[in-house]
Coordinates of C-alpha atoms in Angstrom, one line a residue:
X30 CA 15.4 49.5 -24.3
X31 CA 14.0 46.7 -26.4
X32 CA 17.4 46.4 -28.0
X33 CA 19.2 46.5 -24.7
X34 CA 17.2 43.6 -23.2
X35 CA 16.9 41.8 -26.5
X36 CA 13.1 41.6 -26.4
X37 CA 10.2 43.1 -28.4
X38 CA 8.8 46.6 -27.7
X39 CA 5.5 44.9 -26.7
X40 CA 7.4 43.0 -24.0
X41 CA 8.8 46.3 -22.7
X42 CA 5.3 47.9 -22.7
X43 CA 3.9 44.9 -20.7
X44 CA 6.8 45.1 -18.2
X45 CA 6.1 48.8 -17.7
X46 CA 2.5 48.0 -16.7
X47 CA 3.8 45.5 -14.1
X48 CA 6.3 48.1 -12.8
X49 CA 3.6 50.8 -12.6
X50 CA 1.3 48.4 -10.7
X51 CA 4.1 47.9 -8.2
X52 CA 4.9 51.6 -7.9
X53 CA 1.3 52.6 -7.2
X54 CA 1.2 50.5 -4.1
X55 CA 3.4 53.0 -2.3
X56 CA 3.6 56.3 -4.3
X57 CA 2.3 58.4 -7.1
X58 CA 5.4 57.6 -9.2
X59 CA 4.8 56.0 -12.6
X60 CA 6.5 55.5 -15.9
X61 CA 4.9 57.2 -18.8
X62 CA 5.3 57.2 -22.6
X63 CA 6.0 60.7 -24.1
X64 CA 6.7 60.7 -27.8
X65 CA 7.9 57.1 -27.6
X66 CA 10.3 58.0 -24.8
X67 CA 10.0 56.5 -21.3
X68 CA 9.9 59.0 -18.5
X69 CA 9.4 58.6 -14.8
X70 CA 7.3 61.0 -12.7
X71 CA 8.2 61.9 -9.1
X72 CA 11.7 60.4 -9.3
X73 CA 12.4 61.0 -5.6
X74 CA 9.5 58.8 -4.4
X75 CA 10.4 56.2 -7.0
X76 CA 14.0 56.0 -5.7
X77 CA 12.7 55.3 -2.2
X78 CA 10.5 52.6 -3.5
X79 CA 13.2 50.8 -5.5
X80 CA 15.2 50.5 -2.3
X81 CA 12.3 48.5 -0.9
X82 CA 12.7 45.7 -3.5
X83 CA 14.2 42.7 -1.7
X84 CA 14.0 38.9 -1.4
X85 CA 10.6 39.2 0.1
X86 CA 8.9 41.0 -2.7
X87 CA 10.9 40.0 -5.8
X88 CA 9.8 37.1 -8.0
X89 CA 12.7 35.1 -9.4
X90 CA 12.6 33.4 -12.7
X91 CA 14.0 29.9 -12.8
X92 CA 17.5 31.0 -13.8
X93 CA 17.7 33.7 -11.1
X94 CA 16.5 31.3 -8.5
X95 CA 19.2 28.8 -9.3
X96 CA 21.9 31.5 -9.2
X97 CA 20.7 32.6 -5.8
X98 CA 20.6 29.1 -4.5
X99 CA 24.2 28.6 -5.7
X100 CA 25.2 32.0 -4.1
X101 CA 23.8 30.7 -0.8
X102 CA 25.8 27.5 -1.2
X103 CA 29.0 29.5 -1.9
X104 CA 28.5 31.3 1.4
X105 CA 27.9 28.1 3.3
X106 CA 31.0 26.4 4.8
X107 CA 29.0 23.6 6.1
X108 CA 25.9 21.6 5.1
X109 CA 22.8 23.8 4.6
X110 CA 19.3 22.4 4.6
X111 CA 16.9 22.8 1.7
X112 CA 14.4 24.2 4.3
X113 CA 16.8 27.1 5.1
X114 CA 17.4 27.8 1.4
X115 CA 13.7 27.8 0.7
X116 CA 13.1 30.1 3.7
X117 CA 15.8 32.5 2.6
X118 CA 14.4 32.8 -0.9
X119 CA 10.8 32.5 0.1
X120 CA 10.1 29.6 -2.2
X121 CA 8.8 26.1 -1.5
X122 CA 11.1 23.3 -0.3
X123 CA 9.9 21.2 -3.2
X124 CA 11.0 23.9 -5.6
X125 CA 14.6 23.7 -4.2
X126 CA 14.5 19.9 -4.5
X127 CA 13.4 20.3 -8.1
X128 CA 16.3 22.8 -8.8
X129 CA 19.0 20.5 -7.5
X130 CA 19.6 18.8 -10.9
X131 CA 19.9 22.3 -12.6
X132 CA 22.3 23.5 -9.8
X133 CA 24.5 20.4 -10.4
X134 CA 24.6 21.0 -14.1
X135 CA 25.6 24.7 -13.6
X136 CA 28.3 23.7 -11.1
X137 CA 29.7 21.2 -13.5
X138 CA 30.8 24.0 -15.8
X139 CA 33.0 25.2 -13.0
X140 CA 34.2 21.8 -12.1
X141 CA 32.4 21.9 -8.7
X142 CA 30.3 19.2 -7.1
X143 CA 27.2 19.2 -4.9
X144 CA 27.0 16.7 -2.1
X145 CA 23.6 15.8 -0.6
X146 CA 23.4 14.2 2.8
X147 CA 20.0 13.1 4.4
X148 CA 19.3 15.1 7.5
X149 CA 22.2 17.5 6.9
X150 CA 21.4 19.1 3.6
X151 CA 23.6 20.3 0.7
X152 CA 27.3 21.1 0.5
X153 CA 29.4 22.5 -2.3
X154 CA 32.9 21.1 -2.7
X155 CA 35.8 21.3 -5.1
X156 CA 39.0 23.2 -5.6
X157 CA 39.1 26.7 -4.1
X158 CA 40.1 28.3 -7.4
X159 CA 36.8 27.1 -8.8
X160 CA 34.9 28.6 -5.9
X161 CA 36.4 32.0 -6.7
X162 CA 35.8 31.7 -10.4
X163 CA 32.2 30.8 -9.9
X164 CA 31.7 33.7 -7.4
X165 CA 33.3 36.2 -9.9
X166 CA 31.0 34.9 -12.6
X167 CA 27.9 35.5 -10.5
X168 CA 28.8 39.1 -9.4
X169 CA 29.8 39.9 -13.0
X170 CA 26.5 38.7 -14.5
X171 CA 24.0 38.8 -11.7
X172 CA 25.0 41.6 -9.4
X173 CA 21.4 43.0 -9.2
X174 CA 20.4 39.8 -7.4
X175 CA 23.2 40.3 -4.8
X176 CA 21.7 43.8 -4.3
X177 CA 18.4 42.3 -3.4
X178 CA 20.2 40.7 -0.4
X179 CA 21.6 44.1 0.6
X180 CA 18.1 45.5 0.6
X181 CA 16.7 42.7 2.7
X182 CA 16.5 42.6 6.4
X183 CA 19.9 41.8 8.0
X184 CA 18.7 38.4 9.2
X185 CA 18.5 37.3 5.6
X186 CA 22.3 38.0 5.3
X187 CA 23.3 36.2 8.5
X188 CA 23.9 33.0 6.5
X189 CA 27.1 34.6 5.0
X190 CA 28.2 36.2 8.2
X191 CA 28.1 39.6 6.8
X192 CA 27.9 42.6 9.2
X193 CA 27.7 46.3 8.7
X194 CA 31.1 47.0 10.2
X195 CA 32.9 44.6 7.9
X196 CA 31.0 46.1 4.9
X197 CA 32.0 49.6 6.0
X198 CA 35.6 48.6 6.4
X199 CA 35.6 47.1 2.9
X200 CA 34.1 50.3 1.4
X201 CA 36.6 52.4 3.3
X202 CA 39.5 50.3 1.9
X203 CA 38.3 51.0 -1.6
X204 CA 37.8 54.8 -0.9
X205 CA 41.2 55.2 0.5
X206 CA 42.8 53.3 -2.5
X207 CA 41.1 55.8 -4.8
X208 CA 42.5 58.8 -2.8
X209 CA 46.0 57.4 -2.5
X210 CA 46.4 56.4 -6.2
X211 CA 44.4 59.3 -7.5
X212 CA 41.8 57.1 -9.3
X213 CA 38.1 56.7 -9.3
X214 CA 36.6 53.2 -9.9
X215 CA 33.4 53.0 -11.9
X216 CA 30.3 52.2 -9.8
X217 CA 30.1 48.7 -11.2
X218 CA 33.8 48.0 -10.4
X219 CA 33.4 49.3 -6.9
X220 CA 30.4 46.9 -6.3
X221 CA 32.3 43.9 -7.8
X222 CA 35.5 44.6 -5.8
X223 CA 33.6 45.1 -2.6
X224 CA 31.6 41.9 -3.1
X225 CA 34.7 39.9 -3.9
X226 CA 36.7 41.2 -0.9
X227 CA 33.7 40.3 1.3
X228 CA 33.7 36.8 -0.1
X229 CA 37.5 36.5 0.1
X230 CA 37.4 37.4 3.8
X231 CA 34.6 34.9 4.5
X232 CA 36.6 32.1 2.8
X233 CA 39.9 32.9 4.6
X234 CA 38.2 33.1 8.0
X235 CA 36.6 29.7 7.2
X236 CA 40.2 28.4 6.6
X237 CA 39.8 27.9 2.8
X238 CA 43.0 29.2 1.0
X239 CA 43.9 29.6 -2.6
X240 CA 46.9 27.7 -3.9
X241 CA 47.8 28.5 -7.5
X242 CA 50.9 27.0 -9.0
X243 CA 53.4 28.9 -11.2
X244 CA 52.1 32.4 -10.7
X245 CA 53.7 35.7 -11.3
X246 CA 54.3 37.2 -7.8
X247 CA 54.7 40.8 -9.1
X248 CA 51.4 42.6 -8.5
X249 CA 50.2 46.1 -9.2
X250 CA 50.7 48.7 -6.5
X251 CA 46.9 48.9 -6.1
X252 CA 46.7 45.2 -5.4
X253 CA 49.5 45.4 -2.9
X254 CA 47.8 48.2 -1.1
X255 CA 44.4 46.5 -1.0
X256 CA 46.0 43.3 0.3
X257 CA 47.9 45.2 3.1
X258 CA 44.6 46.9 4.1
X259 CA 42.7 43.7 4.2
X260 CA 45.4 42.1 6.4
X261 CA 45.4 45.0 8.7
X262 CA 41.6 45.6 9.0
X263 CA 40.6 41.9 9.2
X264 CA 43.6 40.3 10.8
X265 CA 44.0 37.7 8.0
X266 CA 47.0 36.8 5.8
X267 CA 46.9 37.3 2.0
X268 CA 49.3 34.7 0.4
X269 CA 50.7 35.1 -3.2
X270 CA 47.8 33.1 -4.7
X271 CA 45.2 35.4 -3.1
X272 CA 47.0 38.5 -4.3
X273 CA 47.3 37.0 -7.8
X274 CA 43.6 36.3 -8.1
X275 CA 42.7 39.8 -6.6
X276 CA 45.2 41.3 -9.1
X277 CA 43.4 39.8 -12.0
X278 CA 40.1 41.3 -10.8
X279 CA 41.7 44.7 -10.3
X280 CA 43.3 44.4 -13.8
X281 CA 39.8 44.0 -15.4
X282 CA 38.2 46.7 -13.3
X283 CA 37.3 50.1 -14.7
X284 CA 38.8 53.3 -13.3
X285 CA 40.0 56.8 -14.3
X286 CA 43.4 58.0 -13.1
X287 CA 44.6 61.6 -12.8
X288 CA 47.9 63.4 -12.6
X289 CA 49.2 63.7 -9.0
X290 CA 49.7 67.0 -7.2
X291 CA 51.0 67.1 -3.6
X292 CA 48.3 68.4 -1.3
X293 CA 47.5 68.6 2.3
X294 CA 44.8 66.1 3.2
X295 CA 43.9 67.8 6.4
X296 CA 43.2 71.0 4.5
X297 CA 40.6 69.1 2.4
X298 CA 38.9 68.0 5.6
X299 CA 38.8 71.6 6.9
X300 CA 37.3 72.7 3.6
X301 CA 34.7 69.9 3.8
X302 CA 33.8 71.0 7.4
X303 CA 33.5 74.6 6.2
X304 CA 31.2 73.7 3.3
X305 CA 29.0 71.5 5.4
X306 CA 28.6 74.1 8.1
X307 CA 27.7 76.8 5.7
X308 CA 25.2 74.6 3.9
X309 CA 23.7 73.6 7.3
X310 CA 23.3 77.3 8.2
X311 CA 21.5 78.2 5.0
X312 CA 19.1 75.3 4.8
X313 CA 18.5 75.2 8.6
X314 CA 19.4 71.6 9.0
X315 CA 22.5 70.7 11.2
X316 CA 24.1 68.3 8.7
X317 CA 27.5 69.2 10.3
X318 CA 26.6 66.6 12.9
X319 CA 26.3 63.9 10.2
X320 CA 29.7 62.0 10.3
X321 CA 28.9 59.9 7.2
X322 CA 28.4 63.1 5.1
X323 CA 31.7 64.5 6.5
X324 CA 33.6 61.2 5.8
X325 CA 32.4 60.7 2.2
X326 CA 32.5 64.3 1.1
X327 CA 36.1 64.6 2.5
X328 CA 37.2 61.9 0.1
X329 CA 35.5 63.6 -2.8
X330 CA 36.9 67.1 -2.0
X331 CA 40.3 65.5 -1.9
X332 CA 39.9 64.0 -5.3
X333 CA 38.9 67.4 -6.7
X334 CA 41.9 69.1 -5.2
X335 CA 44.3 66.3 -6.3
X336 CA 43.2 66.3 -10.0
X337 CA 42.0 68.3 -12.9
X338 CA 39.2 65.8 -13.5
X339 CA 36.0 67.0 -15.0
X340 CA 33.0 64.8 -14.4
X341 CA 31.5 65.1 -17.8
X342 CA 29.6 61.9 -17.5
X343 CA 27.5 63.5 -14.7
X344 CA 26.4 66.4 -16.8
X345 CA 25.1 64.0 -19.5
X346 CA 23.2 61.9 -17.0
X347 CA 19.5 62.8 -17.4
X348 CA 18.7 61.6 -13.8
X349 CA 21.3 64.0 -12.4
X350 CA 20.0 66.9 -14.4
X351 CA 16.4 66.2 -13.1
X352 CA 17.9 65.8 -9.7
X353 CA 19.4 69.3 -10.0
X354 CA 16.1 70.8 -11.1
X355 CA 14.1 69.1 -8.3
X356 CA 16.6 70.3 -5.7
X357 CA 17.3 73.8 -6.9
X358 CA 17.5 75.5 -3.5
X359 CA 20.2 73.0 -2.4
X360 CA 22.1 73.4 -5.7
X361 CA 22.0 77.2 -5.4
X362 CA 23.2 77.3 -1.8
X363 CA 26.1 74.9 -2.5
X364 CA 27.1 76.8 -5.7
X365 CA 27.2 80.1 -3.8
X366 CA 29.4 78.5 -1.0
X367 CA 31.7 76.8 -3.5
X368 CA 32.0 80.1 -5.5
X369 CA 33.0 82.0 -2.3
X370 CA 35.5 79.4 -1.1
X371 CA 37.0 77.8 -4.3
X372 CA 39.6 80.5 -4.9
X373 CA 41.1 79.9 -1.5
X374 CA 40.9 76.2 -1.4
X375 CA 40.3 74.7 -4.9
X376 CA 42.1 75.6 -8.1
X377 CA 39.2 74.6 -10.4
X378 CA 35.7 73.2 -10.0
X379 CA 33.0 73.0 -12.6
X380 CA 29.2 72.7 -12.5
X381 CA 29.4 68.9 -12.8
X382 CA 31.4 68.6 -9.6
X383 CA 28.8 70.8 -7.9
X384 CA 26.1 68.4 -9.0
X385 CA 28.1 65.6 -7.4
X386 CA 28.5 67.5 -4.1
X387 CA 24.8 68.2 -4.1
X388 CA 24.2 64.5 -4.3
X389 CA 26.2 64.0 -1.1
X390 CA 24.1 66.5 0.8
X391 CA 20.9 65.1 -0.7
X392 CA 21.8 61.6 0.5
X393 CA 22.5 63.0 4.0
X394 CA 19.1 64.7 4.1
X395 CA 17.4 61.5 2.8
X396 CA 19.2 59.4 5.5
X397 CA 17.9 61.9 8.1
X398 CA 14.4 61.6 6.6
X399 CA 14.5 57.8 6.7
X400 CA 15.7 57.9 10.3
X401 CA 12.8 60.3 11.2
X402 CA 10.3 58.0 9.5
X403 CA 11.6 55.0 11.5
X404 CA 11.5 57.1 14.7
X405 CA 7.9 58.4 14.2
X406 CA 5.5 57.4 17.0
X407 CA 2.9 55.1 15.3
X408 CA -0.2 54.1 17.1
X409 CA -2.5 51.3 15.8
X410 CA -6.1 51.2 17.0
X411 CA -8.3 48.2 16.7
X412 CA -11.2 46.7 18.6
X413 CA -9.1 44.7 21.1
X414 CA -5.5 45.7 20.6
X415 CA -4.5 42.1 20.1
X416 CA -5.0 39.6 17.3
X417 CA -5.5 41.7 14.2
X418 CA -3.8 44.6 15.9
X419 CA -0.6 42.6 16.5
X420 CA -0.7 41.2 13.0
X421 CA -1.0 44.7 11.6
X422 CA 1.9 45.8 13.8
X423 CA 4.1 43.1 12.5
X424 CA 3.2 43.9 8.9
X425 CA 4.0 47.6 9.4
X426 CA 7.3 46.9 11.0
X427 CA 8.1 44.6 8.1
X428 CA 7.1 47.1 5.4
X429 CA 8.3 50.4 6.9
X430 CA 10.9 49.4 9.6
X431 CA 9.0 51.5 12.2
X432 CA 10.8 51.3 15.6
X433 CA 8.4 53.2 17.7
X434 CA 5.0 51.5 17.2
X435 CA 2.3 50.2 19.5
X436 CA -1.1 48.5 19.1
X437 CA -4.0 49.5 21.5
X438 CA -7.7 48.9 21.8
X439 CA -10.1 51.6 20.9
X440 CA -10.9 51.9 24.6
X441 CA -7.3 52.8 25.4
X442 CA -7.3 55.7 23.0
X443 CA -6.9 58.8 25.3
X444 CA -6.2 62.5 24.7
X445 CA -2.6 61.9 25.8
X446 CA -2.0 59.1 23.3
X447 CA -3.5 61.3 20.5
X448 CA -1.3 64.1 21.4
X449 CA 1.9 62.0 21.5
X450 CA 1.2 60.0 18.3
X451 CA 2.6 61.1 15.0
X452 CA 0.6 58.8 12.9
X453 CA -2.7 57.2 13.9
X454 CA -3.7 54.0 12.0
X455 CA -7.0 52.4 12.8
X456 CA -8.9 49.3 11.7
X457 CA -12.2 50.8 13.0
X458 CA -14.0 54.1 12.6
X459 CA -13.0 56.5 15.3
X460 CA -14.9 59.4 16.9
X461 CA -15.9 62.3 14.7
X462 CA -13.6 64.5 16.8
X463 CA -10.6 62.5 15.5
X464 CA -10.0 63.5 11.9
X465 CA -6.3 62.9 11.4
X466 CA -6.0 59.1 11.1
X467 CA -5.7 56.5 8.4
X468 CA -8.5 53.9 8.2
X469 CA -7.1 50.6 7.0
X470 CA -8.1 47.0 6.5
X471 CA -6.5 44.5 9.0
X472 CA -4.9 42.7 6.0
X473 CA -3.5 46.0 4.5
X474 CA -4.6 46.6 1.0
X475 CA -2.4 48.2 -1.7
X476 CA -4.3 51.5 -1.2
X477 CA -3.6 51.2 2.6
X478 CA 0.1 50.8 2.1
X479 CA 0.2 53.8 -0.3
X480 CA -1.7 56.0 2.2
X481 CA 0.6 55.0 5.1
X482 CA 3.7 55.6 3.0
X483 CA 2.6 59.1 1.9
X484 CA 1.4 60.1 5.3
X485 CA 4.7 59.1 7.0
X486 CA 6.8 60.7 4.3
X487 CA 4.8 64.0 4.6
X488 CA 5.2 63.9 8.4
X489 CA 8.9 63.4 8.0
X490 CA 9.2 66.3 5.6
X491 CA 7.3 68.6 8.0
X492 CA 9.5 67.6 10.9
X493 CA 12.6 68.1 8.8
X494 CA 11.4 71.6 7.9
X495 CA 11.1 72.3 11.6
X496 CA 14.7 71.3 12.3
X497 CA 15.9 74.9 12.2
X498 CA 16.3 74.8 16.0
X499 CA 19.6 73.1 16.4
X500 CA 18.9 71.7 19.9
X501 CA 15.9 69.9 18.6
X502 CA 17.3 68.7 15.3
X503 CA 20.5 67.5 17.0
X504 CA 18.6 64.8 18.8
X505 CA 17.8 63.0 15.5
X506 CA 21.3 63.4 14.0
X507 CA 23.0 62.3 17.2
X508 CA 21.0 59.1 17.1
X509 CA 21.9 58.6 13.5
X510 CA 25.6 59.2 14.3
X511 CA 25.6 56.5 17.0
X512 CA 24.3 54.0 14.5
X513 CA 26.8 54.8 11.8
X514 CA 30.0 56.1 13.3
X515 CA 33.0 53.9 13.8
X516 CA 36.7 54.5 14.4
X517 CA 38.8 56.2 17.1
X518 CA 37.2 59.2 18.7
X519 CA 38.9 62.3 20.1
X520 CA 38.8 60.8 23.6
X521 CA 41.1 58.1 22.4
X522 CA 43.8 60.6 21.4
X523 CA 43.3 63.4 24.0
X524 CA 43.9 61.4 27.2
X525 CA 45.3 63.0 30.3
X526 CA 48.9 62.6 29.2
X527 CA 48.2 64.4 25.9
X528 CA 46.8 67.5 27.5
X529 CA 49.1 70.3 28.7
X530 CA 47.9 73.0 31.1
X531 CA 49.2 76.6 31.6
X532 CA 51.8 76.4 28.9
X533 CA 53.9 79.5 28.7
X534 CA 54.8 80.6 25.1
X535 CA 56.1 84.0 23.9
X536 CA 54.6 83.8 20.4
X537 CA 52.8 81.5 18.0
X538 CA 56.0 79.8 16.8
X539 CA 57.0 79.0 20.3
X540 CA 53.6 77.6 21.1
X541 CA 53.9 75.1 18.2
X542 CA 57.5 74.2 19.2
X543 CA 56.5 73.5 22.8
X544 CA 53.5 71.3 21.9
X545 CA 55.4 69.7 19.0
X546 CA 58.4 68.8 21.3
X547 CA 56.0 66.9 23.5
X548 CA 55.2 64.6 20.6
X549 CA 58.9 64.4 19.7
X550 CA 59.7 63.2 23.2
X551 CA 56.9 60.6 23.0
X552 CA 58.4 59.4 19.6
X553 CA 55.2 60.3 17.7
X554 CA 56.8 62.7 15.3
X555 CA 60.3 63.7 14.2
X556 CA 61.7 67.2 14.9
X557 CA 61.4 68.0 11.2
X558 CA 57.6 67.9 11.5
X559 CA 57.6 71.0 13.8
X560 CA 59.6 72.9 11.1
X561 CA 57.0 71.7 8.5
X562 CA 54.1 73.1 10.6
X563 CA 55.8 76.5 11.1
X564 CA 56.9 76.8 7.5
X565 CA 53.3 76.2 6.3
X566 CA 52.0 79.1 8.4
X567 CA 54.9 81.3 7.2
X568 CA 54.1 80.5 3.6
X569 CA 50.3 80.3 3.6
X570 CA 49.2 82.4 6.6
X571 CA 47.3 81.4 9.8
X572 CA 45.0 78.9 8.1
X573 CA 45.4 76.6 11.1
X574 CA 43.2 78.9 13.2
X575 CA 39.9 77.1 13.0
X576 CA 37.9 79.2 15.4
X577 CA 38.3 82.1 17.7
X578 CA 40.9 81.1 20.3
X579 CA 41.7 77.7 18.7
X580 CA 44.6 76.8 16.5
X581 CA 45.2 73.3 15.0
X582 CA 48.8 73.3 13.6
X583 CA 49.5 70.5 11.2
X584 CA 51.5 69.7 8.1
X585 CA 51.2 67.3 5.2
X586 CA 51.4 63.5 5.6
X587 CA 55.1 62.5 5.5
X588 CA 57.8 60.3 6.9
X589 CA 58.2 62.8 9.7
X590 CA 55.0 61.5 11.3
X591 CA 55.6 58.2 13.2
X592 CA 52.1 57.8 14.6
X593 CA 48.8 59.6 14.3
X594 CA 48.6 61.9 17.3
X595 CA 46.8 64.9 18.9
X596 CA 48.2 67.0 21.7
X597 CA 46.2 69.9 23.2
X598 CA 47.8 72.7 25.1
X599 CA 46.0 75.5 27.0
X600 CA 48.2 78.6 27.1
X601 CA 48.7 80.5 30.3
X602 CA 48.8 83.7 28.2
X603 CA 47.1 83.7 24.8
X604 CA 49.3 84.5 21.8
X605 CA 48.5 86.1 18.4
X606 CA 48.6 84.0 15.2
X607 CA 48.0 87.1 13.1
X608 CA 44.4 85.8 12.5
X609 CA 42.7 89.1 13.0
X610 CA 39.4 88.7 14.8
X611 CA 40.1 85.1 15.7
X612 CA 43.1 86.1 17.8
X613 CA 44.3 85.7 20.5
X614 CA 44.8 81.9 20.6
X615 CA 44.3 80.2 23.9
X616 CA 44.3 76.6 22.8
X617 CA 46.9 74.9 20.5
X618 CA 46.1 71.4 19.3
X619 CA 48.9 69.9 17.2
X620 CA 47.7 67.2 14.8
X621 CA 50.0 64.7 13.1
X622 CA 48.6 62.2 10.7
X623 CA 50.0 59.0 9.0
X624 CA 48.8 57.4 5.8
X625 CA 46.2 55.4 7.8
X626 CA 44.1 58.5 8.2
X627 CA 42.6 57.1 11.4
X628 CA 42.1 60.6 12.7
X629 CA 39.0 61.5 10.7
X630 CA 36.4 60.7 13.4
X631 CA 38.5 62.4 16.1
X632 CA 38.9 65.5 14.0
X633 CA 35.2 65.6 13.3
X634 CA 34.4 65.3 17.0
X635 CA 37.0 67.9 18.0
X636 CA 35.7 70.5 15.7
X637 CA 32.1 69.9 16.7
X638 CA 33.0 70.0 20.4
X639 CA 34.8 73.4 20.3
X640 CA 31.8 74.8 18.4
X641 CA 29.6 73.9 21.5
X642 CA 29.2 76.8 24.0
X643 CA 28.6 74.6 26.9
X644 CA 31.7 72.5 26.2
X645 CA 33.8 75.7 25.8
X646 CA 32.6 77.0 29.1
X647 CA 33.6 73.8 30.9
X648 CA 36.9 73.6 29.0
X649 CA 37.8 77.1 30.2
X650 CA 36.8 76.3 33.8
X651 CA 38.8 73.0 33.9
X652 CA 41.7 73.1 36.4
X653 CA 43.7 70.0 35.4
X654 CA 44.6 67.8 32.4
X655 CA 42.4 65.1 33.9
X656 CA 39.4 67.4 34.1
X657 CA 39.8 68.2 30.4
X658 CA 40.3 64.5 29.4
X659 CA 37.0 63.7 31.3
X660 CA 35.3 66.4 29.2
X661 CA 36.4 64.6 26.0
X662 CA 35.3 61.2 27.5
X663 CA 31.8 62.7 28.1
X664 CA 31.6 64.1 24.5
X665 CA 28.2 62.6 24.0
X666 CA 26.7 65.3 26.1
X667 CA 27.7 67.9 23.6
X668 CA 27.7 66.3 20.1

């Protein structure tokens, strides 16, 4: 480590002491020396703490501070005051004034100038190509500083007009590129590309355009695809200069490519749903309601199916190995499920890939845990309920992001409040009858923060362990879903005109032909797509039967699909698909998908809905297409 950071071993040891002092504020994690090797105890708690490091609790050195000041200027398309910069970086205004000379010196190396105007503030100006070069330089050398912004409250990022939806769109663009071109970017390259695309969008929306003379207008397929996706998702135009600069960034990025094999993307998504539902059943947590898990794991399963890639770098990662040991139950469950399903769906999968899949589930559980912590009922008790109580409340919201928190006086503490409170925090001694509370100082000492963190985490784990009753646990994950899920839902596709009632079909082939022809008539698919669906079932069996009474016929993505579509038909007389105990089939939902893959959320919702007994009961009782479309509109009652 001393060699890596070009310092002495003594410096490393001193740094470890500082890090351990920080860690002890919140957890029992610490870095220890064992035979001259650094090891970290309680990795799970430590990872949670690292995510708390942000602009508010990080001390910049002079160089880092100047870089962050320049980064803020890059994201400012108008004058920005030194007061605002100092507030963003939590430094004094005089410090920012002192830094101006160093900022100008750094900018000169990129042929950029800094304009200062009394009453207005600071403004960066120069050629657009130099803005882009400076930005690339910062994300290449100082990306860890950018991540501090990501960890900071969203209000700290408002200066650059970032929002979660745009960031999710950008990440989705990169994920889809990986799947389409059968590649996997390195983690560092993903961060750099995502950061640059975000900056590019900001500059273009602010009407700043690149204009590079004498450029080669032939770009890589990856660059072309990313450019097309940016234009489509953000409604902006990428000129040749923009594509050229992006192409240079892609050219220097790191990724692994694999040999291509034709595969059915929708099958990957069914496999994903199968794995998630089985894991949910065995660990008694309904993760099948977590759309983010379904979306990310779908992409990963597709990569596995499309390649013979072996993730050797994962098996050599000590943190991943420790992760596997610390989460043995989860690992064993997933291994068992993969072993039982891989012969049918995946040609080859090794232990390293299983580790990776475990990480997706672990992250889902952690997200549910974090959501539970934010949702805990926190009651603060002090002498009056105002003054110190309100100050303490603000500090706790700042430190722990609690959403359900109140401050009361000791006189207002009743049996009902005690019963409804998950965590009781008091600045005064409470009655001897009340034992389960945390006594803290109004100014919150380091020991107080540590006790609150451990208490809330333990409460969250206990609540998570009780989530074996789906009706109770669903409430948490449904809320989580609403915060994270974007895209077109099943109600967008299954409107009244796309729902057929009392369809008469003699057999399974005819049921697909009748429903498929409805899409042909609406110019959503070509006639050949119907043949593709039937041929798939003839060759591979009734894999489209996803539940008793439900078939979802589909074929691979091809030119035979003109627009992503769903059409649902309820048969007057159920037919057999030769699916044994899942026959007969009463509902046939034909799915046609384009390269856009904008069906993912809709498919997720459809499968969850037909798993719901109350929804099925109402679906069977519905008398008209409009009745059924209304059911899908009111999907929130069931998922």
